[in-house]
mmCIF file of C-alpha atoms in Angstrom:
data_model
loop_
_atom_site.group_PDB
_atom_site.id
_atom_site.type_symbol
_atom_site.label_atom_id
_atom_site.label_comp_id
_atom_site.label_asym_id
_atom_site.label_seq_id
_atom_site.Cartn_x
_atom_site.Cartn_y
_atom_site.Cartn_z
ATOM 1 C CA UNK A 183 -309.824 41.169 -108.893
ATOM 2 C CA UNK A 184 -308.720 39.298 -112.022
ATOM 3 C CA UNK A 185 -311.319 40.924 -114.337
ATOM 4 C CA UNK A 186 -310.447 44.395 -113.034
ATOM 5 C CA UNK A 187 -306.726 43.805 -113.528
ATOM 6 C CA UNK A 188 -307.261 42.496 -117.041
ATOM 7 C CA UNK A 189 -309.454 45.476 -117.885
ATOM 8 C CA UNK A 190 -306.740 47.872 -116.718
ATOM 9 C CA UNK A 191 -304.116 46.054 -118.774
ATOM 10 C CA UNK A 192 -306.391 46.158 -121.822
ATOM 11 C CA UNK A 193 -306.719 49.912 -121.478
ATOM 12 C CA UNK A 194 -302.964 50.383 -121.272
ATOM 13 C CA UNK A 195 -302.262 48.000 -124.156
ATOM 14 C CA UNK A 196 -305.244 48.788 -126.384
ATOM 15 C CA UNK A 197 -303.157 49.857 -129.385
ATOM 16 C CA UNK A 198 -300.888 46.823 -129.036
ATOM 17 C CA UNK A 199 -303.901 44.439 -128.997
ATOM 18 C CA UNK A 200 -305.237 45.989 -132.210
ATOM 19 C CA UNK A 201 -302.079 44.999 -134.087
ATOM 20 C CA UNK A 202 -301.910 41.413 -132.781
ATOM 21 C CA UNK A 203 -302.142 38.534 -135.256
ATOM 22 C CA UNK A 204 -302.050 34.745 -135.236
ATOM 23 C CA UNK A 205 -301.952 32.772 -131.991
ATOM 24 C CA UNK A 206 -301.440 35.849 -129.815
ATOM 25 C CA UNK A 207 -304.718 37.334 -130.972
ATOM 26 C CA UNK A 208 -306.488 33.984 -130.523
ATOM 27 C CA UNK A 209 -305.189 33.740 -126.947
ATOM 28 C CA UNK A 210 -306.432 37.219 -126.051
ATOM 29 C CA UNK A 211 -309.885 36.457 -127.498
ATOM 30 C CA UNK A 212 -310.046 33.218 -125.487
ATOM 31 C CA UNK A 213 -309.158 35.051 -122.264
ATOM 32 C CA UNK A 214 -311.816 37.682 -122.951
ATOM 33 C CA UNK A 215 -314.461 34.984 -123.477
ATOM 34 C CA UNK A 216 -313.491 33.263 -120.234
ATOM 35 C CA UNK A 217 -313.758 36.521 -118.309
ATOM 36 C CA UNK A 218 -317.203 37.167 -119.749
ATOM 37 C CA UNK A 219 -318.254 33.672 -118.660
ATOM 38 C CA UNK A 220 -316.921 34.311 -115.148
ATOM 39 C CA UNK A 221 -318.832 37.566 -114.967
ATOM 40 C CA UNK A 222 -322.040 35.883 -116.120
ATOM 41 C CA UNK A 223 -321.721 33.105 -113.545
ATOM 42 C CA UNK A 224 -321.128 35.678 -110.825
ATOM 43 C CA UNK A 225 -324.412 37.377 -111.759
ATOM 44 C CA UNK A 226 -326.507 34.178 -111.826
ATOM 45 C CA UNK A 227 -329.247 33.844 -109.191
ATOM 46 C CA UNK A 228 -328.062 32.338 -105.928
ATOM 47 C CA UNK A 229 -330.326 29.321 -106.448
ATOM 48 C CA UNK A 230 -327.910 27.908 -109.036
ATOM 49 C CA UNK A 231 -324.936 27.660 -106.680
ATOM 50 C CA UNK A 232 -326.283 24.846 -104.421
ATOM 51 C CA UNK A 233 -327.078 22.731 -107.485
ATOM 52 C CA UNK A 234 -323.413 22.275 -108.300
ATOM 53 C CA UNK A 235 -322.478 21.025 -104.815
ATOM 54 C CA UNK A 236 -323.111 17.375 -105.610
ATOM 55 C CA UNK A 237 -320.254 16.148 -103.431
ATOM 56 C CA UNK A 238 -321.541 18.015 -100.393
ATOM 57 C CA UNK A 239 -325.048 16.604 -100.553
ATOM 58 C CA UNK A 240 -323.822 13.107 -101.458
ATOM 59 C CA UNK A 241 -321.651 13.086 -98.337
ATOM 60 C CA UNK A 242 -324.598 14.291 -96.249
ATOM 61 C CA UNK A 243 -326.686 11.413 -97.616
ATOM 62 C CA UNK A 244 -323.916 8.926 -96.790
ATOM 63 C CA UNK A 245 -323.689 10.141 -93.202
ATOM 64 C CA UNK A 246 -327.455 10.023 -92.774
ATOM 65 C CA UNK A 247 -327.721 6.547 -94.326
ATOM 66 C CA UNK A 248 -325.041 5.210 -91.980
ATOM 67 C CA UNK A 249 -326.883 6.689 -89.006
ATOM 68 C CA UNK A 250 -330.169 5.117 -90.118
ATOM 69 C CA UNK A 251 -328.611 1.683 -90.560
ATOM 70 C CA UNK A 252 -327.017 1.813 -87.086
ATOM 71 C CA UNK A 253 -329.840 3.287 -85.037
ATOM 72 C CA UNK A 254 -333.084 2.894 -87.000
ATOM 73 C CA UNK A 255 -335.775 0.283 -86.708
ATOM 74 C CA UNK A 256 -336.711 0.765 -90.380
ATOM 75 C CA UNK A 257 -337.063 -2.376 -92.442
ATOM 76 C CA UNK A 258 -335.359 -3.127 -95.765
ATOM 77 C CA UNK A 259 -338.275 -1.834 -97.835
ATOM 78 C CA UNK A 260 -338.371 1.478 -95.968
ATOM 79 C CA UNK A 261 -334.628 1.971 -96.331
ATOM 80 C CA UNK A 262 -335.020 1.275 -100.049
ATOM 81 C CA UNK A 263 -337.621 4.035 -100.360
ATOM 82 C CA UNK A 264 -335.253 6.478 -98.669
ATOM 83 C CA UNK A 265 -332.464 5.507 -101.058
ATOM 84 C CA UNK A 266 -334.798 5.960 -104.032
ATOM 85 C CA UNK A 267 -335.628 9.483 -102.873
ATOM 86 C CA UNK A 268 -331.982 10.414 -102.398
ATOM 87 C CA UNK A 269 -331.055 9.135 -105.838
ATOM 88 C CA UNK A 270 -333.966 11.009 -107.428
ATOM 89 C CA UNK A 271 -332.760 14.263 -105.891
ATOM 90 C CA UNK A 272 -329.165 13.749 -107.030
ATOM 91 C CA UNK A 273 -330.278 12.863 -110.560
ATOM 92 C CA UNK A 274 -332.555 15.907 -110.762
ATOM 93 C CA UNK A 275 -329.730 18.185 -109.636
ATOM 94 C CA UNK A 276 -327.439 16.742 -112.296
ATOM 95 C CA UNK A 277 -330.044 17.510 -114.949
ATOM 96 C CA UNK A 278 -330.688 21.054 -113.733
ATOM 97 C CA UNK A 279 -327.057 22.138 -113.845
ATOM 98 C CA UNK A 280 -326.872 21.270 -117.547
ATOM 99 C CA UNK A 281 -327.061 24.539 -119.463
ATOM 100 C CA UNK A 282 -326.919 23.276 -123.056
ATOM 101 C CA UNK A 283 -329.486 21.417 -125.128
ATOM 102 C CA UNK A 284 -332.733 22.910 -123.825
ATOM 103 C CA UNK A 285 -335.427 23.724 -126.394
ATOM 104 C CA UNK A 286 -338.564 25.812 -125.974
ATOM 105 C CA UNK A 287 -341.895 23.999 -125.537
ATOM 106 C CA UNK A 288 -344.164 26.920 -124.641
ATOM 107 C CA UNK A 289 -343.456 30.622 -125.131
ATOM 108 C CA UNK A 290 -345.059 32.920 -122.608
ATOM 109 C CA UNK A 291 -346.192 36.457 -123.271
ATOM 110 C CA UNK A 292 -343.508 37.991 -121.068
ATOM 111 C CA UNK A 293 -340.741 36.166 -122.941
ATOM 112 C CA UNK A 294 -340.120 33.335 -120.483
ATOM 113 C CA UNK A 295 -340.631 29.709 -121.483
ATOM 114 C CA UNK A 296 -341.137 26.119 -120.483
ATOM 115 C CA UNK A 297 -338.100 24.319 -121.887
ATOM 116 C CA UNK A 298 -337.258 20.662 -122.421
ATOM 117 C CA UNK A 299 -334.499 18.284 -123.399
ATOM 118 C CA UNK A 300 -334.191 14.556 -124.113
ATOM 119 C CA UNK A 301 -331.811 12.585 -121.899
ATOM 120 C CA UNK A 302 -330.538 9.028 -122.482
ATOM 121 C CA UNK A 303 -332.186 6.608 -120.079
ATOM 122 C CA UNK A 304 -334.591 9.246 -118.774
ATOM 123 C CA UNK A 305 -336.478 10.527 -121.791
ATOM 124 C CA UNK A 306 -337.883 14.010 -122.108
ATOM 125 C CA UNK A 307 -337.711 16.358 -119.128
ATOM 126 C CA UNK A 308 -339.318 19.768 -118.721
ATOM 127 C CA UNK A 309 -338.033 22.759 -116.770
ATOM 128 C CA UNK A 310 -339.710 25.935 -115.604
ATOM 129 C CA UNK A 311 -338.372 28.759 -113.435
ATOM 130 C CA UNK A 312 -340.408 31.406 -111.651
ATOM 131 C CA UNK A 313 -340.552 33.754 -108.671
ATOM 132 C CA UNK A 314 -343.216 33.162 -106.023
ATOM 133 C CA UNK A 315 -344.692 35.988 -103.990
ATOM 134 C CA UNK A 316 -344.282 34.135 -100.690
ATOM 135 C CA UNK A 317 -341.569 32.894 -98.347
ATOM 136 C CA UNK A 318 -339.776 29.572 -98.840
ATOM 137 C CA UNK A 319 -341.291 28.300 -95.582
ATOM 138 C CA UNK A 320 -344.845 29.079 -96.700
ATOM 139 C CA UNK A 321 -344.490 27.533 -100.147
ATOM 140 C CA UNK A 322 -342.774 24.453 -98.730
ATOM 141 C CA UNK A 323 -345.656 24.035 -96.290
ATOM 142 C CA UNK A 324 -348.200 24.095 -99.132
ATOM 143 C CA UNK A 325 -346.262 21.694 -101.360
ATOM 144 C CA UNK A 326 -344.943 19.321 -98.698
ATOM 145 C CA UNK A 327 -346.713 19.501 -95.350
ATOM 146 C CA UNK A 328 -350.170 20.050 -96.896
ATOM 147 C CA UNK A 329 -349.556 17.702 -99.799
ATOM 148 C CA UNK A 330 -352.926 15.933 -99.598
ATOM 149 C CA UNK A 331 -354.731 19.274 -100.037
ATOM 150 C CA UNK A 332 -353.023 19.976 -103.372
ATOM 151 C CA UNK A 333 -355.949 18.703 -105.429
ATOM 152 C CA UNK A 334 -358.057 21.628 -104.165
ATOM 153 C CA UNK A 335 -355.960 24.138 -106.121
ATOM 154 C CA UNK A 336 -353.694 22.271 -108.549
ATOM 155 C CA UNK A 337 -355.587 21.441 -111.784
ATOM 156 C CA UNK A 338 -353.076 18.705 -112.681
ATOM 157 C CA UNK A 339 -353.962 16.682 -109.558
ATOM 158 C CA UNK A 340 -357.390 15.112 -109.063
ATOM 159 C CA UNK A 341 -356.523 13.210 -105.891
ATOM 160 C CA UNK A 342 -353.420 12.583 -103.814
ATOM 161 C CA UNK A 343 -352.995 10.315 -100.806
ATOM 162 C CA UNK A 344 -350.055 9.568 -98.519
ATOM 163 C CA UNK A 345 -349.722 5.795 -98.345
ATOM 164 C CA UNK A 346 -346.705 5.590 -96.072
ATOM 165 C CA UNK A 347 -344.423 7.916 -94.084
ATOM 166 C CA UNK A 348 -340.813 6.903 -93.509
ATOM 167 C CA UNK A 349 -338.963 9.127 -91.060
ATOM 168 C CA UNK A 350 -339.314 12.862 -91.486
ATOM 169 C CA UNK A 351 -338.102 13.131 -95.095
ATOM 170 C CA UNK A 352 -339.665 10.327 -97.134
ATOM 171 C CA UNK A 353 -343.255 9.526 -98.081
ATOM 172 C CA UNK A 354 -344.904 7.155 -100.554
ATOM 173 C CA UNK A 355 -347.933 8.614 -102.320
ATOM 174 C CA UNK A 356 -350.728 7.641 -104.686
ATOM 175 C CA UNK A 357 -351.811 10.352 -107.105
ATOM 176 C CA UNK A 358 -354.559 10.524 -109.718
ATOM 177 C CA UNK A 359 -353.875 12.851 -112.624
ATOM 178 C CA UNK A 360 -356.354 15.634 -113.341
ATOM 179 C CA UNK A 361 -358.371 15.420 -116.538
ATOM 180 C CA UNK A 362 -357.004 17.087 -119.645
ATOM 181 C CA UNK A 363 -359.134 18.931 -122.207
ATOM 182 C CA UNK A 364 -361.561 16.375 -123.564
ATOM 183 C CA UNK A 365 -359.855 13.788 -121.347
ATOM 184 C CA UNK A 366 -357.958 12.597 -124.420
ATOM 185 C CA UNK A 367 -355.150 11.128 -122.314
ATOM 186 C CA UNK A 368 -357.451 9.044 -120.136
ATOM 187 C CA UNK A 369 -357.222 8.083 -116.464
ATOM 188 C CA UNK A 370 -353.642 7.963 -115.169
ATOM 189 C CA UNK A 371 -352.443 7.292 -111.656
ATOM 190 C CA UNK A 372 -348.992 7.200 -110.044
ATOM 191 C CA UNK A 373 -347.284 5.661 -107.043
ATOM 192 C CA UNK A 374 -344.204 7.655 -106.112
ATOM 193 C CA UNK A 375 -341.535 8.204 -103.518
ATOM 194 C CA UNK A 376 -341.351 11.861 -102.483
ATOM 195 C CA UNK A 377 -338.251 13.043 -100.691
ATOM 196 C CA UNK A 378 -337.708 16.269 -98.749
ATOM 197 C CA UNK A 379 -334.252 17.745 -98.220
ATOM 198 C CA UNK A 380 -333.194 21.080 -96.727
ATOM 199 C CA UNK A 381 -329.776 22.532 -97.478
ATOM 200 C CA UNK A 382 -329.095 25.957 -95.997
ATOM 201 C CA UNK A 383 -331.995 28.267 -96.908
ATOM 202 C CA UNK A 384 -333.126 26.033 -99.813
ATOM 203 C CA UNK A 385 -335.698 23.226 -99.820
ATOM 204 C CA UNK A 386 -335.731 20.349 -102.307
ATOM 205 C CA UNK A 387 -338.862 18.305 -103.052
ATOM 206 C CA UNK A 388 -337.827 15.339 -105.187
ATOM 207 C CA UNK A 389 -339.871 12.451 -106.516
ATOM 208 C CA UNK A 390 -339.676 9.282 -108.595
ATOM 209 C CA UNK A 391 -341.897 6.294 -109.434
ATOM 210 C CA UNK A 392 -341.942 3.307 -107.100
ATOM 211 C CA UNK A 393 -344.076 0.274 -106.245
ATOM 212 C CA UNK A 394 -346.141 -0.281 -103.125
ATOM 213 C CA UNK A 395 -348.145 -3.261 -101.948
ATOM 214 C CA UNK A 396 -350.524 -0.715 -100.416
ATOM 215 C CA UNK A 397 -351.592 0.461 -103.897
ATOM 216 C CA UNK A 398 -351.393 -2.181 -106.653
ATOM 217 C CA UNK A 399 -352.512 -1.226 -110.199
ATOM 218 C CA UNK A 400 -356.113 -0.009 -110.110
ATOM 219 C CA UNK A 401 -358.895 -1.077 -112.478
ATOM 220 C CA UNK A 402 -359.750 1.665 -114.954
ATOM 221 C CA UNK A 403 -356.386 3.443 -114.582
ATOM 222 C CA UNK A 404 -353.136 3.276 -116.506
ATOM 223 C CA UNK A 405 -350.267 3.250 -114.013
ATOM 224 C CA UNK A 406 -347.973 6.008 -115.269
ATOM 225 C CA UNK A 407 -344.518 6.740 -113.848
ATOM 226 C CA UNK A 408 -342.778 9.867 -112.633
ATOM 227 C CA UNK A 409 -339.113 10.031 -113.626
ATOM 228 C CA UNK A 410 -336.546 11.949 -111.560
ATOM 229 C CA UNK A 411 -338.407 15.188 -110.812
ATOM 230 C CA UNK A 412 -337.802 17.985 -108.354
ATOM 231 C CA UNK A 413 -339.060 21.351 -107.124
ATOM 232 C CA UNK A 414 -336.379 23.594 -105.654
ATOM 233 C CA UNK A 415 -337.234 26.562 -103.439
ATOM 234 C CA UNK A 416 -334.707 29.219 -102.429
ATOM 235 C CA UNK A 417 -335.045 32.790 -101.140
ATOM 236 C CA UNK A 418 -335.056 35.299 -103.992
ATOM 237 C CA UNK A 419 -331.940 37.463 -104.169
ATOM 238 C CA UNK A 420 -332.061 40.241 -101.560
ATOM 239 C CA UNK A 421 -335.701 39.467 -100.737
ATOM 240 C CA UNK A 422 -336.514 36.677 -98.281
ATOM 241 C CA UNK A 423 -340.233 37.340 -98.723
ATOM 242 C CA UNK A 424 -340.107 35.975 -102.275
ATOM 243 C CA UNK A 425 -339.049 32.515 -103.442
ATOM 244 C CA UNK A 426 -337.052 31.423 -106.446
ATOM 245 C CA UNK A 427 -338.761 28.349 -107.847
ATOM 246 C CA UNK A 428 -337.354 25.718 -110.213
ATOM 247 C CA UNK A 429 -339.530 22.828 -111.334
ATOM 248 C CA UNK A 430 -338.036 19.863 -113.179
ATOM 249 C CA UNK A 431 -340.742 17.508 -114.452
ATOM 250 C CA UNK A 432 -340.148 14.045 -115.907
ATOM 251 C CA UNK A 433 -343.026 11.671 -116.598
ATOM 252 C CA UNK A 434 -343.878 8.563 -118.621
ATOM 253 C CA UNK A 435 -347.643 8.494 -119.190
ATOM 254 C CA UNK A 436 -347.503 4.961 -120.656
ATOM 255 C CA UNK A 437 -349.967 3.662 -123.218
ATOM 256 C CA UNK A 438 -350.119 4.378 -126.943
ATOM 257 C CA UNK A 439 -350.057 8.164 -126.938
ATOM 258 C CA UNK A 440 -348.457 10.403 -129.580
ATOM 259 C CA UNK A 441 -345.310 12.085 -128.279
ATOM 260 C CA UNK A 442 -346.601 15.465 -129.412
ATOM 261 C CA UNK A 443 -349.680 15.018 -127.224
ATOM 262 C CA UNK A 444 -347.593 13.992 -124.213
ATOM 263 C CA UNK A 445 -345.214 16.922 -124.618
ATOM 264 C CA UNK A 446 -348.103 19.357 -124.881
ATOM 265 C CA UNK A 447 -349.858 17.915 -121.824
ATOM 266 C CA UNK A 448 -346.802 17.978 -119.556
ATOM 267 C CA UNK A 449 -345.567 21.437 -120.498
ATOM 268 C CA UNK A 450 -349.107 22.811 -120.312
ATOM 269 C CA UNK A 451 -349.493 21.317 -116.827
ATOM 270 C CA UNK A 452 -346.643 23.529 -115.647
ATOM 271 C CA UNK A 453 -348.180 26.631 -117.224
ATOM 272 C CA UNK A 454 -351.645 25.786 -115.861
ATOM 273 C CA UNK A 455 -350.268 25.604 -112.324
ATOM 274 C CA UNK A 456 -348.742 29.054 -112.691
ATOM 275 C CA UNK A 457 -351.873 30.553 -114.199
ATOM 276 C CA UNK A 458 -354.088 29.040 -111.503
ATOM 277 C CA UNK A 459 -351.950 30.452 -108.719
ATOM 278 C CA UNK A 460 -351.656 33.855 -110.378
ATOM 279 C CA UNK A 461 -355.397 34.319 -110.911
ATOM 280 C CA UNK A 462 -356.960 32.851 -107.809
ATOM 281 C CA UNK A 463 -356.994 33.255 -104.049
ATOM 282 C CA UNK A 464 -354.208 30.739 -103.563
ATOM 283 C CA UNK A 465 -351.728 31.202 -100.683
ATOM 284 C CA UNK A 466 -348.979 32.237 -103.086
ATOM 285 C CA UNK A 467 -348.718 33.861 -106.476
ATOM 286 C CA UNK A 468 -346.199 32.946 -109.157
ATOM 287 C CA UNK A 469 -344.648 35.632 -111.324
ATOM 288 C CA UNK A 470 -342.596 34.271 -114.236
ATOM 289 C CA UNK A 471 -339.434 36.293 -114.060
ATOM 290 C CA UNK A 472 -336.287 34.265 -114.717
ATOM 291 C CA UNK A 473 -334.999 33.564 -118.207
ATOM 292 C CA UNK A 474 -334.635 29.831 -118.811
#
């Protein structure tokens, strides 16, 4: 209503606006910029809206944590894993709603990119957005329920094992990184908390590094660490058969590796996943579509 009213007033007062000077003209320009911003936000994909509702999800976590403490037989370590997963999801959401400061790592032929930014206390994070030719439920099943089968189609994963399940949302996993070209990075493995959260039609798959007595450091492997990372799945606008996909990736590969090599490996891992799914008989196909 406000943009339409302003537009009408502009039409009536067009000649008057042309003769404005000084602070009056500055004020009108500022209002016009704000209206353009409002219009842009209104046109953004629906997946962005849930990301800004930090208070809502934080309150949901608080309620669930209180319920677990009162009624659950989980021990202190298991409750800690749940808390780690919740915090990883909140941190990832905070990163994803930041619009400024992203730089291009890889340019794709269709004009879309893998982008990155450096964050204090976190390091470099990578973001990719795409549209998947499958429902949210199907993709979530492949990435969450069938997690241990991921190595059969994801070139970045050589092996993945669920070490521990805590409730219906939290798991602790051990993962061995797939070999890079020439294996110049060497053998890396990870122990991580993975946390599943569903909010409305959207699913969140968050993860962060942890420690587990079930998988101490392994001989021949460098124990790398996943920072706050998250895959977000939401129905594509006006098409529930397609899924909007956002992937935030944060990782510390450890060891004495050049930063340029690390950046190339992590951003390329995101592209490789897309290319593999788009050119194979995988259960879903990714079509890069959203501008980052």
